[in-house]
C-alpha positions as a Python dict, from the first residue, in 0.01 Angstrom:
ca = {
    (1, 'X'): (0, 0, 0),
    (2, 'X'): (-90, 371, 22),
    (3, 'X'): (-249, 527, -286),
    (4, 'X'): (-261, 896, -376),
    (5, 'X'): (-581, 1069, -483),
    (6, 'X'): (-677, 1407, -627),
    (7, 'X'): (-1015, 1514, -492),
    (8, 'X'): (-1225, 1794, -650),
    (9, 'X'): (-1373, 2064, -428),
    (10, 'X'): (-1664, 2305, -455),
    (11, 'X'): (-1440, 2577, -606),
    (12, 'X'): (-1279, 2384, -893),
    (13, 'X'): (-968, 2333, -683),
    (14, 'X'): (-831, 1996, -580),
    (15, 'X'): (-716, 1830, -259),
    (16, 'X'): (-419, 1595, -228),
    (17, 'X'): (-508, 1283, -29),
    (18, 'X'): (-351, 950, 61),
    (19, 'X'): (-552, 635, 132),
    (20, 'X'): (-396, 363, 349),
    (21, 'X'): (-575, 29, 306),
    (22, 'X'): (-533, -273, 536),
    (23, 'X'): (-473, -616, 386),
    (24, 'X'): (-761, -755, 590),
    (25, 'X'): (-1009, -484, 698),
    (26, 'X'): (-1147, -546, 1045),
    (27, 'X'): (-1377, -244, 1071),
    (28, 'X'): (-1645, -76, 860),
    (29, 'X'): (-1547, 271, 983),
    (30, 'X'): (-1263, 455, 806),
    (31, 'X'): (-1034, 688, 1003),
    (32, 'X'): (-997, 1031, 838),
    (33, 'X'): (-718, 1256, 971),
    (34, 'X'): (-744, 1636, 969),
    (35, 'X'): (-417, 1825, 1015),
    (36, 'X'): (-363, 2142, 1214),
    (37, 'X'): (-387, 2505, 1103),
    (38, 'X'): (-50, 2559, 933),
    (39, 'X'): (40, 2192, 904),
    (40, 'X'): (-11, 1927, 635),
    (41, 'X'): (-77, 1555, 598),
    (42, 'X'): (285, 1443, 638),
    (43, 'X'): (487, 1336, 941),
    (44, 'X'): (283, 1219, 1238),
    (45, 'X'): (-29, 1176, 1024),
    (46, 'X'): (144, 917, 808),
    (47, 'X'): (252, 729, 1120),
    (48, 'X'): (-99, 745, 1264),
    (49, 'X'): (-245, 608, 941),
    (50, 'X'): (6, 323, 945),
    (51, 'X'): (-104, 240, 1299),
    (52, 'X'): (-467, 249, 1186),
    (53, 'X'): (-388, -3, 912),
    (54, 'X'): (-218, -227, 1169),
    (55, 'X'): (-544, -213, 1367),
    (56, 'X'): (-746, -315, 1059),
    (57, 'X'): (-882, 29, 963),
    (58, 'X'): (-881, 204, 630),
    (59, 'X'): (-722, 547, 691),
    (60, 'X'): (-709, 871, 493),
    (61, 'X'): (-491, 1177, 537),
    (62, 'X'): (-521, 1486, 319),
    (63, 'X'): (-412, 1847, 282),
    (64, 'X'): (-667, 2123, 327),
    (65, 'X'): (-670, 2385, 53),
    (66, 'X'): (-378, 2625, 87),
    (67, 'X'): (-170, 2359, 262),
    (68, 'X'): (74, 2093, 148),
    (69, 'X'): (12, 1964, -204),
    (70, 'X'): (-348, 2086, -234),
    (71, 'X'): (-459, 2378, -451),
    (72, 'X'): (-539, 2723, -322),
    (73, 'X'): (-379, 3001, -118),
    (74, 'X'): (-367, 2976, 260),
    (75, 'X'): (-495, 3331, 303),
    (76, 'X'): (-819, 3234, 127),
    (77, 'X'): (-902, 2945, 362),
    (78, 'X'): (-1162, 2967, 640),
    (79, 'X'): (-1327, 2721, 874),
    (80, 'X'): (-1611, 2695, 622),
    (81, 'X'): (-1373, 2601, 340),
    (82, 'X'): (-1207, 2345, 564),
    (83, 'X'): (-1546, 2191, 645),
    (84, 'X'): (-1619, 2182, 272),
    (85, 'X'): (-1283, 2014, 209),
    (86, 'X'): (-1351, 1745, 469),
    (87, 'X'): (-1697, 1687, 325),
    (88, 'X'): (-1541, 1646, -19),
    (89, 'X'): (-1306, 1380, 117),
    (90, 'X'): (-1591, 1191, 284),
    (91, 'X'): (-1800, 1203, -33),
    (92, 'X'): (-1510, 1096, -253),
    (93, 'X'): (-1428, 777, -64),
    (94, 'X'): (-1794, 710, 22),
    (95, 'X'): (-1714, 466, 304),
    (96, 'X'): (-1995, 299, 501),
    (97, 'X'): (-1887, 476, 822),
    (98, 'X'): (-1625, 725, 941),
    (99, 'X'): (-1427, 823, 1248),
    (100, 'X'): (-1294, 1178, 1232),
    (101, 'X'): (-964, 1260, 1397),
    (102, 'X'): (-812, 1606, 1408),
    (103, 'X'): (-519, 1783, 1568),
    (104, 'X'): (-562, 2138, 1697),
    (105, 'X'): (-763, 2332, 1435),
    (106, 'X'): (-819, 2005, 1251),
    (107, 'X'): (-1017, 1887, 1553),
    (108, 'X'): (-1238, 2196, 1537),
    (109, 'X'): (-1299, 2126, 1168),
    (110, 'X'): (-1384, 1764, 1247),
    (111, 'X'): (-1628, 1858, 1524),
    (112, 'X'): (-1817, 2114, 1318),
    (113, 'X'): (-1829, 1880, 1020),
    (114, 'X'): (-1968, 1602, 1237),
    (115, 'X'): (-2276, 1805, 1333),
    (116, 'X'): (-2335, 1936, 980),
    (117, 'X'): (-2282, 1621, 773),
    (118, 'X'): (-2445, 1281, 717),
    (119, 'X'): (-2498, 1012, 978),
    (120, 'X'): (-2202, 798, 874),
    (121, 'X'): (-1975, 970, 1127),
    (122, 'X'): (-1963, 736, 1428),
    (123, 'X'): (-1704, 902, 1654),
    (124, 'X'): (-1478, 1207, 1677),
    (125, 'X'): (-1137, 1239, 1840),
    (126, 'X'): (-917, 1544, 1887),
    (127, 'X'): (-554, 1585, 1993),
    (128, 'X'): (-472, 1927, 2143),
    (129, 'X'): (-817, 2022, 2012),
    (130, 'X'): (-914, 2380, 1943),
    (131, 'X'): (-1268, 2401, 2074),
    (132, 'X'): (-1343, 2744, 2222),
    (133, 'X'): (-1293, 3032, 1977),
    (134, 'X'): (-1109, 3229, 2245),
    (135, 'X'): (-793, 3036, 2154),
    (136, 'X'): (-761, 3267, 1851),
    (137, 'X'): (-820, 3593, 2043),
    (138, 'X'): (-455, 3698, 2014),
    (139, 'X'): (-452, 3649, 1639),
    (140, 'X'): (-782, 3831, 1610),
    (141, 'X'): (-641, 4133, 1795),
    (142, 'X'): (-350, 4156, 1548),
    (143, 'X'): (-584, 4131, 1248),
    (144, 'X'): (-810, 4401, 1395),
    (145, 'X'): (-519, 4639, 1442),
    (146, 'X'): (-298, 4559, 1142),
    (147, 'X'): (-534, 4400, 890),
    (148, 'X'): (-358, 4066, 884),
    (149, 'X'): (-160, 3816, 1091),
    (150, 'X'): (150, 3655, 940),
    (151, 'X'): (310, 3341, 1081),
    (152, 'X'): (688, 3297, 1070),
    (153, 'X'): (624, 3046, 793),
    (154, 'X'): (457, 3316, 582),
    (155, 'X'): (104, 3178, 627),
    (156, 'X'): (-128, 3479, 639),
    (157, 'X'): (-472, 3529, 796),
    (158, 'X'): (-691, 3834, 731),
    (159, 'X'): (-1035, 3961, 831),
    (160, 'X'): (-1213, 3716, 600),
    (161, 'X'): (-1105, 3429, 820),
    (162, 'X'): (-1252, 3586, 1134),
    (163, 'X'): (-1574, 3700, 965),
    (164, 'X'): (-1635, 3333, 893),
    (165, 'X'): (-1488, 3202, 1220),
    (166, 'X'): (-1743, 3392, 1428),
    (167, 'X'): (-2025, 3204, 1256),
    (168, 'X'): (-1910, 2875, 1410),
    (169, 'X'): (-1976, 2855, 1782),
    (170, 'X'): (-1865, 2544, 1968),
    (171, 'X'): (-2200, 2555, 2147),
    (172, 'X'): (-2347, 2431, 1818),
    (173, 'X'): (-2120, 2128, 1845),
    (174, 'X'): (-2191, 2044, 2209),
    (175, 'X'): (-2564, 2086, 2147),
    (176, 'X'): (-2578, 1886, 1825),
    (177, 'X'): (-2316, 1612, 1842),
    (178, 'X'): (-2452, 1269, 1932),
    (179, 'X'): (-2152, 1036, 1887),
    (180, 'X'): (-1870, 938, 2129),
    (181, 'X'): (-1586, 1186, 2170),
    (182, 'X'): (-1225, 1148, 2282),
    (183, 'X'): (-996, 1439, 2370),
    (184, 'X'): (-619, 1413, 2417),
    (185, 'X'): (-450, 1722, 2561),
    (186, 'X'): (-113, 1819, 2705),
    (187, 'X'): (-132, 1984, 3046),
    (188, 'X'): (142, 2229, 2942),
    (189, 'X'): (-10, 2318, 2603),
    (190, 'X'): (104, 2672, 2523),
    (191, 'X'): (-124, 2720, 2221),
    (192, 'X'): (-461, 2576, 2327),
    (193, 'X'): (-530, 2582, 2699),
    (194, 'X'): (-617, 2254, 2872),
    (195, 'X'): (-913, 2432, 3033),
    (196, 'X'): (-1079, 2443, 2691),
    (197, 'X'): (-1088, 2063, 2677),
    (198, 'X'): (-1207, 2051, 3038),
    (199, 'X'): (-1488, 2293, 2953),
    (200, 'X'): (-1577, 2096, 2638),
    (201, 'X'): (-1587, 1770, 2832),
    (202, 'X'): (-1835, 1919, 3078),
    (203, 'X'): (-2048, 2070, 2801),
    (204, 'X'): (-2092, 1759, 2586),
    (205, 'X'): (-2404, 1549, 2636),
    (206, 'X'): (-2237, 1235, 2496),
    (207, 'X'): (-1980, 987, 2623),
    (208, 'X'): (-1646, 1170, 2645),
    (209, 'X'): (-1303, 1024, 2714),
    (210, 'X'): (-1049, 1289, 2823),
    (211, 'X'): (-679, 1201, 2836),
    (212, 'X'): (-444, 1457, 2995),
    (213, 'X'): (-67, 1428, 2944),
    (214, 'X'): (140, 1589, 3218),
    (215, 'X'): (432, 1805, 3102),
    (216, 'X'): (328, 1777, 2735),
    (217, 'X'): (281, 2085, 2520),
    (218, 'X'): (92, 2148, 2197),
    (219, 'X'): (325, 1909, 2018),
    (220, 'X'): (357, 1573, 2187),
    (221, 'X'): (691, 1415, 2264),
    (222, 'X'): (772, 1084, 2096),
    (223, 'X'): (674, 885, 2405),
    (224, 'X'): (347, 1075, 2447),
    (225, 'X'): (266, 1025, 2078),
    (226, 'X'): (318, 649, 2124),
    (227, 'X'): (84, 645, 2426),
    (228, 'X'): (-166, 858, 2241),
    (229, 'X'): (-189, 618, 1946),
    (230, 'X'): (-240, 322, 2176),
    (231, 'X'): (-508, 500, 2376),
    (232, 'X'): (-683, 627, 2063),
    (233, 'X'): (-733, 280, 1921),
    (234, 'X'): (-816, 128, 2260),
    (235, 'X'): (-1090, 391, 2290),
    (236, 'X'): (-1213, 329, 1937),
    (237, 'X'): (-1247, -44, 2005),
    (238, 'X'): (-1491, 37, 2285),
    (239, 'X'): (-1665, 338, 2125),
    (240, 'X'): (-1746, 160, 1801),
    (241, 'X'): (-1873, -152, 1975),
    (242, 'X'): (-2122, 32, 2196),
}
């Protein structure tokens, strides 16, 4: 049965997390899910964690600061704070091994965390992954001209986000990551171009599994999401046994 947790961070704020535990664990590695930029741990992440439990994995989903039920204001978050949040989650549960999964910006957070954290991370997977920083060029242009970018939801980004963002090059990831990688990307993604995953696949010096979904956008259809979950755990069975 899922259990809720309140996890302290490095700024005296807390993260809301949910741990899904299998009745009979079949794997040492825990799956930790990182949601997208203006998303939260609900919806598809709950379903993915349930599938992980069915496969015998412990699974964790959580809200980054400024999102969902976690403390903090969205405008104060950066990639560095997200990396710190993910590190706090890993330290809190202290599992023997981890697989990091992230959607969109959550994938970027997972990748950068994997090259800056301890050796317990055994694989990284990203769905519609934001890899190259150029995906945020449009937002950056608005911030440069107007001082801030405001989503329809009210989530706001200012120059602090980009001052930090520029410190994190994906070249650091492709040069430093030494665990298997899986990328799942819609060919019609309107937010993060498929070419970014193609470029990342070519740049990595590790085993990479790239899955391209024709006619799928940044958000997968129900049928594509079903295929994705199956392919994710099929890949994990091979990646973790190597």
